[in-house]
mmCIF file of C-alpha atoms in Angstrom:
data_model
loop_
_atom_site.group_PDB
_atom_site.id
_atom_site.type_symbol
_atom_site.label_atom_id
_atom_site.label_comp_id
_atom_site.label_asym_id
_atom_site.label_seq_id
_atom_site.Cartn_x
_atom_site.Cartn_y
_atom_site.Cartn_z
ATOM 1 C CA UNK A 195 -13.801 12.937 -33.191
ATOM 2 C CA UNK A 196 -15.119 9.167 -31.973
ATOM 3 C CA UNK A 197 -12.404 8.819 -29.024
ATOM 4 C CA UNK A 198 -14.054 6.834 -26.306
ATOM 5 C CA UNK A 199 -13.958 6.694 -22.290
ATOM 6 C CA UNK A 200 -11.776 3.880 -22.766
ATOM 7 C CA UNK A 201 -9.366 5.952 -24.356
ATOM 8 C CA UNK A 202 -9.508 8.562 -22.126
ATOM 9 C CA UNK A 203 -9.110 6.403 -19.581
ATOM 10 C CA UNK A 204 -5.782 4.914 -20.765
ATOM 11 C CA UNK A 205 -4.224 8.329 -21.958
ATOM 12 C CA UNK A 206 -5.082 9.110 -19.049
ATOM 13 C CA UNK A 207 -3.164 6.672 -17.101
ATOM 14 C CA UNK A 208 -0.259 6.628 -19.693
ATOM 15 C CA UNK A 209 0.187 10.727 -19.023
ATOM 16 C CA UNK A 210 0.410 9.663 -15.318
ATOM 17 C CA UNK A 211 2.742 6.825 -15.176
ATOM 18 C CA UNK A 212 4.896 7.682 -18.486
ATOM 19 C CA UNK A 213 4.595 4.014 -19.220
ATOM 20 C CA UNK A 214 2.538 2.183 -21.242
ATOM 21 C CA UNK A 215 4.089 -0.894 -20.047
ATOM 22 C CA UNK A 216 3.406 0.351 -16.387
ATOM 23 C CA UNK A 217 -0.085 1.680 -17.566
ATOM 24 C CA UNK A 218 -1.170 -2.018 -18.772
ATOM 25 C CA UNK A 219 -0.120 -2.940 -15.857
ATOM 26 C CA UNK A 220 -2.072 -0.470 -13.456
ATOM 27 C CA UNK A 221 -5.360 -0.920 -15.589
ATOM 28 C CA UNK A 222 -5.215 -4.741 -16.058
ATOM 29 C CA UNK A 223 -5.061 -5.279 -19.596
ATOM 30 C CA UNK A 224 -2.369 -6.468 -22.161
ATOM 31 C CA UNK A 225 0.865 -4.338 -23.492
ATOM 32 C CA UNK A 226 -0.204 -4.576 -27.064
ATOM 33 C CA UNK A 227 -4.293 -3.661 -26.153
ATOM 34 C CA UNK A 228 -2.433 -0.234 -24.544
ATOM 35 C CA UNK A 229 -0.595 0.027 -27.403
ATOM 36 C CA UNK A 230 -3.274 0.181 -29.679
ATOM 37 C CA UNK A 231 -5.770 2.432 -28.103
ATOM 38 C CA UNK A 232 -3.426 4.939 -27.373
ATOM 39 C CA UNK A 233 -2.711 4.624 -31.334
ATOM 40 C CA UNK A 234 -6.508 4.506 -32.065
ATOM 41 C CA UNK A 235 -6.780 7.670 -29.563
ATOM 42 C CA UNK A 236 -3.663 9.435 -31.218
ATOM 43 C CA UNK A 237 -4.987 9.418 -34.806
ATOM 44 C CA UNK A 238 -8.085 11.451 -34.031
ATOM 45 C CA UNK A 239 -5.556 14.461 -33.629
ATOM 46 C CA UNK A 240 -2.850 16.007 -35.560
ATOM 47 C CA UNK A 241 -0.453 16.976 -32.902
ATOM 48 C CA UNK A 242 1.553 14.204 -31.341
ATOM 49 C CA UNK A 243 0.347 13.771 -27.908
ATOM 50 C CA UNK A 244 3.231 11.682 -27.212
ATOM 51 C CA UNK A 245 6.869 11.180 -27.945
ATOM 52 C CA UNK A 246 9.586 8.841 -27.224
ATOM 53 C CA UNK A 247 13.075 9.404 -26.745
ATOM 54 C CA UNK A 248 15.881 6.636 -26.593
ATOM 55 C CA UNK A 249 13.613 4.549 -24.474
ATOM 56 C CA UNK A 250 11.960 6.629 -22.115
ATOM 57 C CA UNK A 251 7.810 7.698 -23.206
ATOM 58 C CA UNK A 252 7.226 11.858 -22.737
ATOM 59 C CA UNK A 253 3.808 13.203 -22.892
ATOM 60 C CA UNK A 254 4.316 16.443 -25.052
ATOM 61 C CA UNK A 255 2.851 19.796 -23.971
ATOM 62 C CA UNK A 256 -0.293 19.088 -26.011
ATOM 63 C CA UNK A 257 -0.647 15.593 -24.540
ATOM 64 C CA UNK A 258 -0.504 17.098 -21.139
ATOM 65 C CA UNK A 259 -3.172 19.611 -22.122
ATOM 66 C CA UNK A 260 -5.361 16.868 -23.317
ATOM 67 C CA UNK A 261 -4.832 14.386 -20.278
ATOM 68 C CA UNK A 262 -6.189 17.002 -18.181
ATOM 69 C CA UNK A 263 -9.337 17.906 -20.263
ATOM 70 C CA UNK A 264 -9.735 13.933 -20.188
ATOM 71 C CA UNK A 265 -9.856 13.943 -16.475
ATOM 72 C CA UNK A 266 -12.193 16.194 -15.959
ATOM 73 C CA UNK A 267 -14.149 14.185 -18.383
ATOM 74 C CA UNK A 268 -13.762 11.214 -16.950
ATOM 75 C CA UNK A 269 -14.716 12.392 -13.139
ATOM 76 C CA UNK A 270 -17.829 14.094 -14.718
ATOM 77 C CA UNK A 271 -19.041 10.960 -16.187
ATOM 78 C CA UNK A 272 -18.026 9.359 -12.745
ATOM 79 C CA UNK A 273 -20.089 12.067 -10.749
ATOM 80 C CA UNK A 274 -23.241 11.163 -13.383
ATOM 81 C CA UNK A 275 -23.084 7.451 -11.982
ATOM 82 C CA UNK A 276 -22.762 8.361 -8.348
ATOM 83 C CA UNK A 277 -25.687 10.911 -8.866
ATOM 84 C CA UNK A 278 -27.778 8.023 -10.277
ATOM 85 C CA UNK A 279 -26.542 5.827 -7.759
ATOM 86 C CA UNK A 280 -27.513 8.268 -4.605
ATOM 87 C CA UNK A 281 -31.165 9.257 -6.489
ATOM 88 C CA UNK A 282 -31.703 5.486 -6.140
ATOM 89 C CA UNK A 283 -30.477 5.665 -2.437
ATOM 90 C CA UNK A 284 -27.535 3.860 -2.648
ATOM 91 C CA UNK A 285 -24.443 5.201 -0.864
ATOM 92 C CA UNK A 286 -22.005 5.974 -3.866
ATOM 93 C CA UNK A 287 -18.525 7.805 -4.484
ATOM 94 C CA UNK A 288 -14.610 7.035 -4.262
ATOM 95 C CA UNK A 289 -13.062 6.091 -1.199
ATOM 96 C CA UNK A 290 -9.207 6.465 -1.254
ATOM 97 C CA UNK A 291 -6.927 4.484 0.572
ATOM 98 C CA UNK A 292 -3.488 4.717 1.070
ATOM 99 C CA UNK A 293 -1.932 1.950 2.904
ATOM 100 C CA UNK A 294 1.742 1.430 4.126
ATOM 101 C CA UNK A 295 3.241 -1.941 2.194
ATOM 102 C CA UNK A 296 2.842 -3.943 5.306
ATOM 103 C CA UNK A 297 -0.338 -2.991 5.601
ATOM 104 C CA UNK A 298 -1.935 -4.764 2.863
ATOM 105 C CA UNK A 299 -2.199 -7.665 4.649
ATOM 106 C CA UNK A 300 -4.434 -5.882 7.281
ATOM 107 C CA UNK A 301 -6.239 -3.076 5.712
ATOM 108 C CA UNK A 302 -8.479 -5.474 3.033
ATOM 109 C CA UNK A 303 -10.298 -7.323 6.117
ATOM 110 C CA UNK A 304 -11.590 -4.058 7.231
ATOM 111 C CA UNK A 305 -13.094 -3.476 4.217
ATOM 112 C CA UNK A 306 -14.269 -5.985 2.171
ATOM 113 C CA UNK A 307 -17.584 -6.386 4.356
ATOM 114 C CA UNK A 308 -18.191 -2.342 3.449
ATOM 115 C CA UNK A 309 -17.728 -2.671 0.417
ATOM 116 C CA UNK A 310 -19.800 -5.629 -0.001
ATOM 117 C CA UNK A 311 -22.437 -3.900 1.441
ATOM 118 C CA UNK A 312 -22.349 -0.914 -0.465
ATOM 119 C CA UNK A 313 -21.580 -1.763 -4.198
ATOM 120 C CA UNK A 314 -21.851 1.909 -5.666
ATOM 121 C CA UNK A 315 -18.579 2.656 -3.954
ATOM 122 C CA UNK A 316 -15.587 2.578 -5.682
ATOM 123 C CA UNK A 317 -12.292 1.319 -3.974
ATOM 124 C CA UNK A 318 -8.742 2.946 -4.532
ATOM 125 C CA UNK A 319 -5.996 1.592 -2.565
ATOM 126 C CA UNK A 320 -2.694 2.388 -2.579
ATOM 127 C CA UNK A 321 -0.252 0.291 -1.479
ATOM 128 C CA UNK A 322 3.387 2.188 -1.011
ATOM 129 C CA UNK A 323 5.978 2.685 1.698
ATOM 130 C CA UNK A 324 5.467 5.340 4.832
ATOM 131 C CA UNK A 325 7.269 8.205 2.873
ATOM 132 C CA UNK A 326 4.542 8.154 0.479
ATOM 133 C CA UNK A 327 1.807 7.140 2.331
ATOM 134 C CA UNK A 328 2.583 10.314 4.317
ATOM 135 C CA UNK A 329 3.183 12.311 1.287
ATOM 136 C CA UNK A 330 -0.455 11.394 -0.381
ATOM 137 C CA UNK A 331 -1.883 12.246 3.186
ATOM 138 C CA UNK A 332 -0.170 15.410 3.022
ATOM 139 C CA UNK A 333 -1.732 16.265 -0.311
ATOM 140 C CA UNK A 334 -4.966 15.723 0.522
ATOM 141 C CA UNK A 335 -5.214 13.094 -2.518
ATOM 142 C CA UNK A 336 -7.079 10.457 -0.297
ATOM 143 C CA UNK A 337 -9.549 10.138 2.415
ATOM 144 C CA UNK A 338 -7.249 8.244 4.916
ATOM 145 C CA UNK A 339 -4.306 6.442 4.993
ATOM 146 C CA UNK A 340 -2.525 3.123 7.509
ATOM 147 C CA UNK A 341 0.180 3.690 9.208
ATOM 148 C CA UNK A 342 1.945 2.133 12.353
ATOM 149 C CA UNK A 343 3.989 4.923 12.859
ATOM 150 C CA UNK A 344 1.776 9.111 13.688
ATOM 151 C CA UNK A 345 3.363 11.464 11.308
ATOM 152 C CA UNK A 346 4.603 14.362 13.426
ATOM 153 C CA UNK A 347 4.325 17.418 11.345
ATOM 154 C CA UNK A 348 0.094 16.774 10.619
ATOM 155 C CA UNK A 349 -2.710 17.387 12.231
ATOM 156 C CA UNK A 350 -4.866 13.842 12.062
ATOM 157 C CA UNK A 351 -7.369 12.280 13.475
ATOM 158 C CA UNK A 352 -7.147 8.516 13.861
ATOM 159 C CA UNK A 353 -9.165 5.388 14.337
ATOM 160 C CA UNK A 354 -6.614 2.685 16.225
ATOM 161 C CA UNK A 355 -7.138 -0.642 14.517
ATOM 162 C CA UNK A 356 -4.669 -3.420 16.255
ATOM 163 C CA UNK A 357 -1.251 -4.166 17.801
ATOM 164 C CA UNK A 358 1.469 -4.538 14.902
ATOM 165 C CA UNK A 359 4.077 -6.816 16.328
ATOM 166 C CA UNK A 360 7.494 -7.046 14.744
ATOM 167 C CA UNK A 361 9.826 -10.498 15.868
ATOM 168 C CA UNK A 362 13.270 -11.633 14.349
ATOM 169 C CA UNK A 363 13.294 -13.910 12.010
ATOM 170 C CA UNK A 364 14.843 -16.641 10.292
ATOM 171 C CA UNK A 365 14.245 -19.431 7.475
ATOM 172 C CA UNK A 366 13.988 -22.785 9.146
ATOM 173 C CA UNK A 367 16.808 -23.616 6.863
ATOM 174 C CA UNK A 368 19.194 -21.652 8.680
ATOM 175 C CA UNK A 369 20.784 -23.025 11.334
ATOM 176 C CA UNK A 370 21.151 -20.643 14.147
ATOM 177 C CA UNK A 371 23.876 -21.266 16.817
ATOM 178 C CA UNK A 372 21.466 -20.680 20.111
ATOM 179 C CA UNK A 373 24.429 -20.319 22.152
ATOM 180 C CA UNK A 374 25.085 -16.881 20.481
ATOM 181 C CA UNK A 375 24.407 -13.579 22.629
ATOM 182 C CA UNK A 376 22.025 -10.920 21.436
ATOM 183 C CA UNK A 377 24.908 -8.915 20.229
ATOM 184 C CA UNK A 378 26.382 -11.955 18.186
ATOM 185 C CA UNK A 379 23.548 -12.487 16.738
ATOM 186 C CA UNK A 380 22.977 -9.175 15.093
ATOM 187 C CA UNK A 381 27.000 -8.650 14.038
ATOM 188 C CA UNK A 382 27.431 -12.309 12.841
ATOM 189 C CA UNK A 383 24.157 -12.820 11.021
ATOM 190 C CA UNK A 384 23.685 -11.335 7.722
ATOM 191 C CA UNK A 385 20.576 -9.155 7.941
ATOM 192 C CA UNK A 386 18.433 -7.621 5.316
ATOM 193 C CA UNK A 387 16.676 -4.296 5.088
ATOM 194 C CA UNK A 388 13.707 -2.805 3.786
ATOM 195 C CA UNK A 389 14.115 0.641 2.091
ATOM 196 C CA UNK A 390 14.639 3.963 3.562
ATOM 197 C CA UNK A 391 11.418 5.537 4.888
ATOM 198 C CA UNK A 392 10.110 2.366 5.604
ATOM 199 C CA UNK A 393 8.205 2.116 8.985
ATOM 200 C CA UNK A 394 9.689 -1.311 9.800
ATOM 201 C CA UNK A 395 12.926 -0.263 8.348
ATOM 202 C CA UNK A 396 12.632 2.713 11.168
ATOM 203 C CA UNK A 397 11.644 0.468 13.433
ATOM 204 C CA UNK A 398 14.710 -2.226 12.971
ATOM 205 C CA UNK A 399 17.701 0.528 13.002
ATOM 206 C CA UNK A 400 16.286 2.020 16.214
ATOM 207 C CA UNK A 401 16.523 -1.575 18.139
ATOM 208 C CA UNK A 402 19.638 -2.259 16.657
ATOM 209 C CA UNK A 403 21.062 1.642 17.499
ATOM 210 C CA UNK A 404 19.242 1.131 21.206
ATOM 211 C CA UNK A 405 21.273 -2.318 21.581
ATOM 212 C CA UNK A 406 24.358 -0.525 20.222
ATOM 213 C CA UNK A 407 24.456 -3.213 18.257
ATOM 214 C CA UNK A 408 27.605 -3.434 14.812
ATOM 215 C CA UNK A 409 24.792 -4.838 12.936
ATOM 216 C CA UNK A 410 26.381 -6.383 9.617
ATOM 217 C CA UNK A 411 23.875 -4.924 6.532
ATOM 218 C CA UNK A 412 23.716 -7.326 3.761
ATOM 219 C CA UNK A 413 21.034 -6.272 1.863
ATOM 220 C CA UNK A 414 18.303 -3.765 1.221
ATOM 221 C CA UNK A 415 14.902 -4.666 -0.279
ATOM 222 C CA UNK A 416 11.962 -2.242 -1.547
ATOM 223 C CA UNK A 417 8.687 -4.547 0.001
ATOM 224 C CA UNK A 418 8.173 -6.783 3.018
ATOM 225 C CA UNK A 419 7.502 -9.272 0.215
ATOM 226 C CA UNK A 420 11.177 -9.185 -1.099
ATOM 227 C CA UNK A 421 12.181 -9.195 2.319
ATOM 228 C CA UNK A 422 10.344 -12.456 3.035
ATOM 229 C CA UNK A 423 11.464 -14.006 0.195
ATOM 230 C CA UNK A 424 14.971 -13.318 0.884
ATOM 231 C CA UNK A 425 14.506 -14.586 4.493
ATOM 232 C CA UNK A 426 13.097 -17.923 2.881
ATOM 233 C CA UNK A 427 15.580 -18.469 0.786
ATOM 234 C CA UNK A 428 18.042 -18.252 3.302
ATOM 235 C CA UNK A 429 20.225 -15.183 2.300
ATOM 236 C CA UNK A 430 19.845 -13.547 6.185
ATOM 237 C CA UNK A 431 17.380 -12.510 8.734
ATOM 238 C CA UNK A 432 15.301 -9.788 9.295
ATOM 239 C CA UNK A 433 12.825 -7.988 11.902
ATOM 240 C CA UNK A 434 9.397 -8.414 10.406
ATOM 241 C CA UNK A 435 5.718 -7.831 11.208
ATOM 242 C CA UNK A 436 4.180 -11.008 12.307
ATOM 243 C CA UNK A 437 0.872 -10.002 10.192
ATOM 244 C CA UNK A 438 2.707 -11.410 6.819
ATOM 245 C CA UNK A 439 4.238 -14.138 7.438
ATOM 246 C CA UNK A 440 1.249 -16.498 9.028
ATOM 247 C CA UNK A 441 1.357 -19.022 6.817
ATOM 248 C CA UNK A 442 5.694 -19.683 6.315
ATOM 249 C CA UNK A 443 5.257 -19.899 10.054
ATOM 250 C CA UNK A 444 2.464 -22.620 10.214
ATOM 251 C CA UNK A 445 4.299 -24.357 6.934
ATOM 252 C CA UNK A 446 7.306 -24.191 9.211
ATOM 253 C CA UNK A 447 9.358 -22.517 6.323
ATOM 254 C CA UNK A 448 9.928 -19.428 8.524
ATOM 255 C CA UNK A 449 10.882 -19.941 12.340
ATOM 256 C CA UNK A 450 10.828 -16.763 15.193
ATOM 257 C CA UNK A 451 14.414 -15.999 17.174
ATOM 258 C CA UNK A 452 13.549 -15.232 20.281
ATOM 259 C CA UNK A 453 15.561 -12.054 21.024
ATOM 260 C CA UNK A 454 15.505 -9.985 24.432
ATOM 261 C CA UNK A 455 13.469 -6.977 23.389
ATOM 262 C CA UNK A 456 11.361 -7.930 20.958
ATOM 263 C CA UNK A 457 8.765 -8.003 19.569
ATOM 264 C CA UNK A 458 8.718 -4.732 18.921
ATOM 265 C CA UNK A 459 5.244 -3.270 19.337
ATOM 266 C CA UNK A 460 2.710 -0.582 17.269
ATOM 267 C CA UNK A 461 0.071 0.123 16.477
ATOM 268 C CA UNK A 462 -2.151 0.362 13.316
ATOM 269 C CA UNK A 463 -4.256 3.470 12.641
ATOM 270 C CA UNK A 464 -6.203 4.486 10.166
ATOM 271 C CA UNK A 465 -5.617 8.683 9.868
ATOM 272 C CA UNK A 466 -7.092 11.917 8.061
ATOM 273 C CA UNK A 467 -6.534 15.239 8.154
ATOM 274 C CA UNK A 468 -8.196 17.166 10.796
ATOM 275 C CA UNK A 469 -9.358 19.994 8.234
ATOM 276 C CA UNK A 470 -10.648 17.118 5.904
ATOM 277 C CA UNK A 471 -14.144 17.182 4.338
ATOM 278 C CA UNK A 472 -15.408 13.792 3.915
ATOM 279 C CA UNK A 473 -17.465 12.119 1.729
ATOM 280 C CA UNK A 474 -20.397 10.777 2.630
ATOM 281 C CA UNK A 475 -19.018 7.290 1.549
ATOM 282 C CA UNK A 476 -15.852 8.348 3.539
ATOM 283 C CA UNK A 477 -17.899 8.892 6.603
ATOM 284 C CA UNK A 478 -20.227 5.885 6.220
ATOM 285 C CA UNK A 479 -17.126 4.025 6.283
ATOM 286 C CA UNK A 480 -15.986 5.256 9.728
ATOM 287 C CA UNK A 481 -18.989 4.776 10.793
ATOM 288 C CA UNK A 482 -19.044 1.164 9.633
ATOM 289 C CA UNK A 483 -15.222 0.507 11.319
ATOM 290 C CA UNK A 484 -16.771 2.207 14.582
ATOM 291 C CA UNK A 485 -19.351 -0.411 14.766
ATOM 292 C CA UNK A 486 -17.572 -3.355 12.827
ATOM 293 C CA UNK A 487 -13.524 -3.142 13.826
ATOM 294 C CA UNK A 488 -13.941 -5.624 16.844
ATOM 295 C CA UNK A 489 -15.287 -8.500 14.960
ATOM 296 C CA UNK A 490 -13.196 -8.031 12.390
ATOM 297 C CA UNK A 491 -10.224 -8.339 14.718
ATOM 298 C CA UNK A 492 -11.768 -11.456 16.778
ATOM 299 C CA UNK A 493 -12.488 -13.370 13.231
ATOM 300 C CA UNK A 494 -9.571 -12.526 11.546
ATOM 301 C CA UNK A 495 -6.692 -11.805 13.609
ATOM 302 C CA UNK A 496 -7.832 -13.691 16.850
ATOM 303 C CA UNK A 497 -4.094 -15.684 16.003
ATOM 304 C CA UNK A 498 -1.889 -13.130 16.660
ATOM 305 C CA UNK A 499 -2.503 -13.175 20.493
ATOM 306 C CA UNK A 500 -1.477 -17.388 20.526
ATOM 307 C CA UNK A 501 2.050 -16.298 19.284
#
């Protein structure tokens, strides 16, 4: 058999996602280049690793059995690089991230000077909604995780980052009636949601249940991305986290209702488990956002406290 790493790699990811659509997309390259290693690596045996029925891609019981010999393939020949990196004494290993979707527009500052600095370590970051994040904590499939928002049923410990403010907001299209009340407000204009288990989503009912509030639901969207867009385009408001919407507000496509009550107020922390083991690259990182976390604050987010 001549199957390469490349292969492995993209079985790999094709076993996990039961896509290959999804799997170009999660590896970086083109539908048809998928397409054809997986053929290339499917050829070399003669049991189908694969199958597809109607439209939906299954990963038969052999395939299964073969994606996990190719993992442990694949981390061997990763632990042959970090040994070669650490003989030549450079910090090396995986450092696993996983980062609530509002996060992402926080959680990149605090590391792109590490990792900079320390080029044998490799960088996986997750970007997925609080339910997840939690769940992948939970796990133990990654070395920390963002959150605004302490899970209650784990033991963590925590580094606190910075304030995560939340404001209502509107398109500068829309043309608000500032006469209305609080309570008008929230029953007469359309709002729009993020998804269940969302941390802001959390955070918006519990105002609008405080306030007693008949808030009129309009929509529900899966990312504060969607949510943004939908707020642009003028389709309804929303309560959103000032950290992603800096430049709509300095473009003046995006304006901030001032509301009694908000903005809400959290606060970002980086968590592990308690009982975690970590890395040395996991550990030279906390040790970096020990020393670093301030600067990076005061350079990058010094805006935040002008609004």
């Amino acid at each position: 058999m001549n199957y390469t790493l490349h292969q492995l790699q993209i079985f790999l990811k094709i076993s996990e996602l039961k896509s290959i659509t999804k799997a170009s997309e999660a590896l970086h390259l083109t539908q048809p280049a998928v397409s054809i290693q997986l053929r290339n690596f499917q050829e070399q045996f003669p049991i189908p690793l694969t199958e597809v029925v109607g439209r939906q891609l299954y990963v038969t019981d052999f395939g299964i059995e073969i994606a996990v010999a190719a993992e442990k393939i694949l981390n061997e020949v990763q632990s042959i690089n970090y040994k070669t990196l650490a003989f030549k004494g450079q910090l090396s290993g995986r450092l696993k991230i996983s980062v609530v979707s509002t996060g992402k527009y926080v959680m990149p500052y605090f590391l792109s000077d590490f990792i900079i600095q320390n080029e044998g370590v490799e960088l996986l970051m997750d970007v997925t909604n609080k339910s997840r994040v939690i769940e992948s904590l939970e796990q133990n499939s990654v070395d920390f995780a963002l959150v605004s928002v302490l899970p209650e049923k784990l033991k963590v410990d925590k580094i606190t980052l910075m304030e995560n403010k939340l404001f209502f907001i509107a398109s500068t299209k829309l043309k608000l009636d500032k006469s209305l009340s609080r309570k008008k407000l929230f029953e007469e204009v359309p709002l729009i949601y993020r998804e269940p288990g969302s941390a802001t989503r959390n955070a918006m009912e519990s105002f609008i249940a405080k306030n007693k509030f008949a808030a009129r639901k309009t929509m529900e969207l899966t990312s504060n991305e969607a949510v943004k867009q939908a707020v642009l385009s003028g389709l309804g408001c929303s309560i959103m986290p000032l950290i992603g919407i800096r430049n709509e507000l300095a473009n003046e496509e995006l304006q901030i209702i001032p509301v009694k009550g908000l903005p809400l107020k959290t606060t970002w922390n980086l968590i592990w488990l308690t009982s975690k083991k970590q890395s040395p690259a996991a550990k030279a990182y906390l040790d970096f956002l020990n020393i670093e976390k301030d600067r990076v604050i005061k350079d990058q987010f010094a805006w935040i406290n002008n609004i």
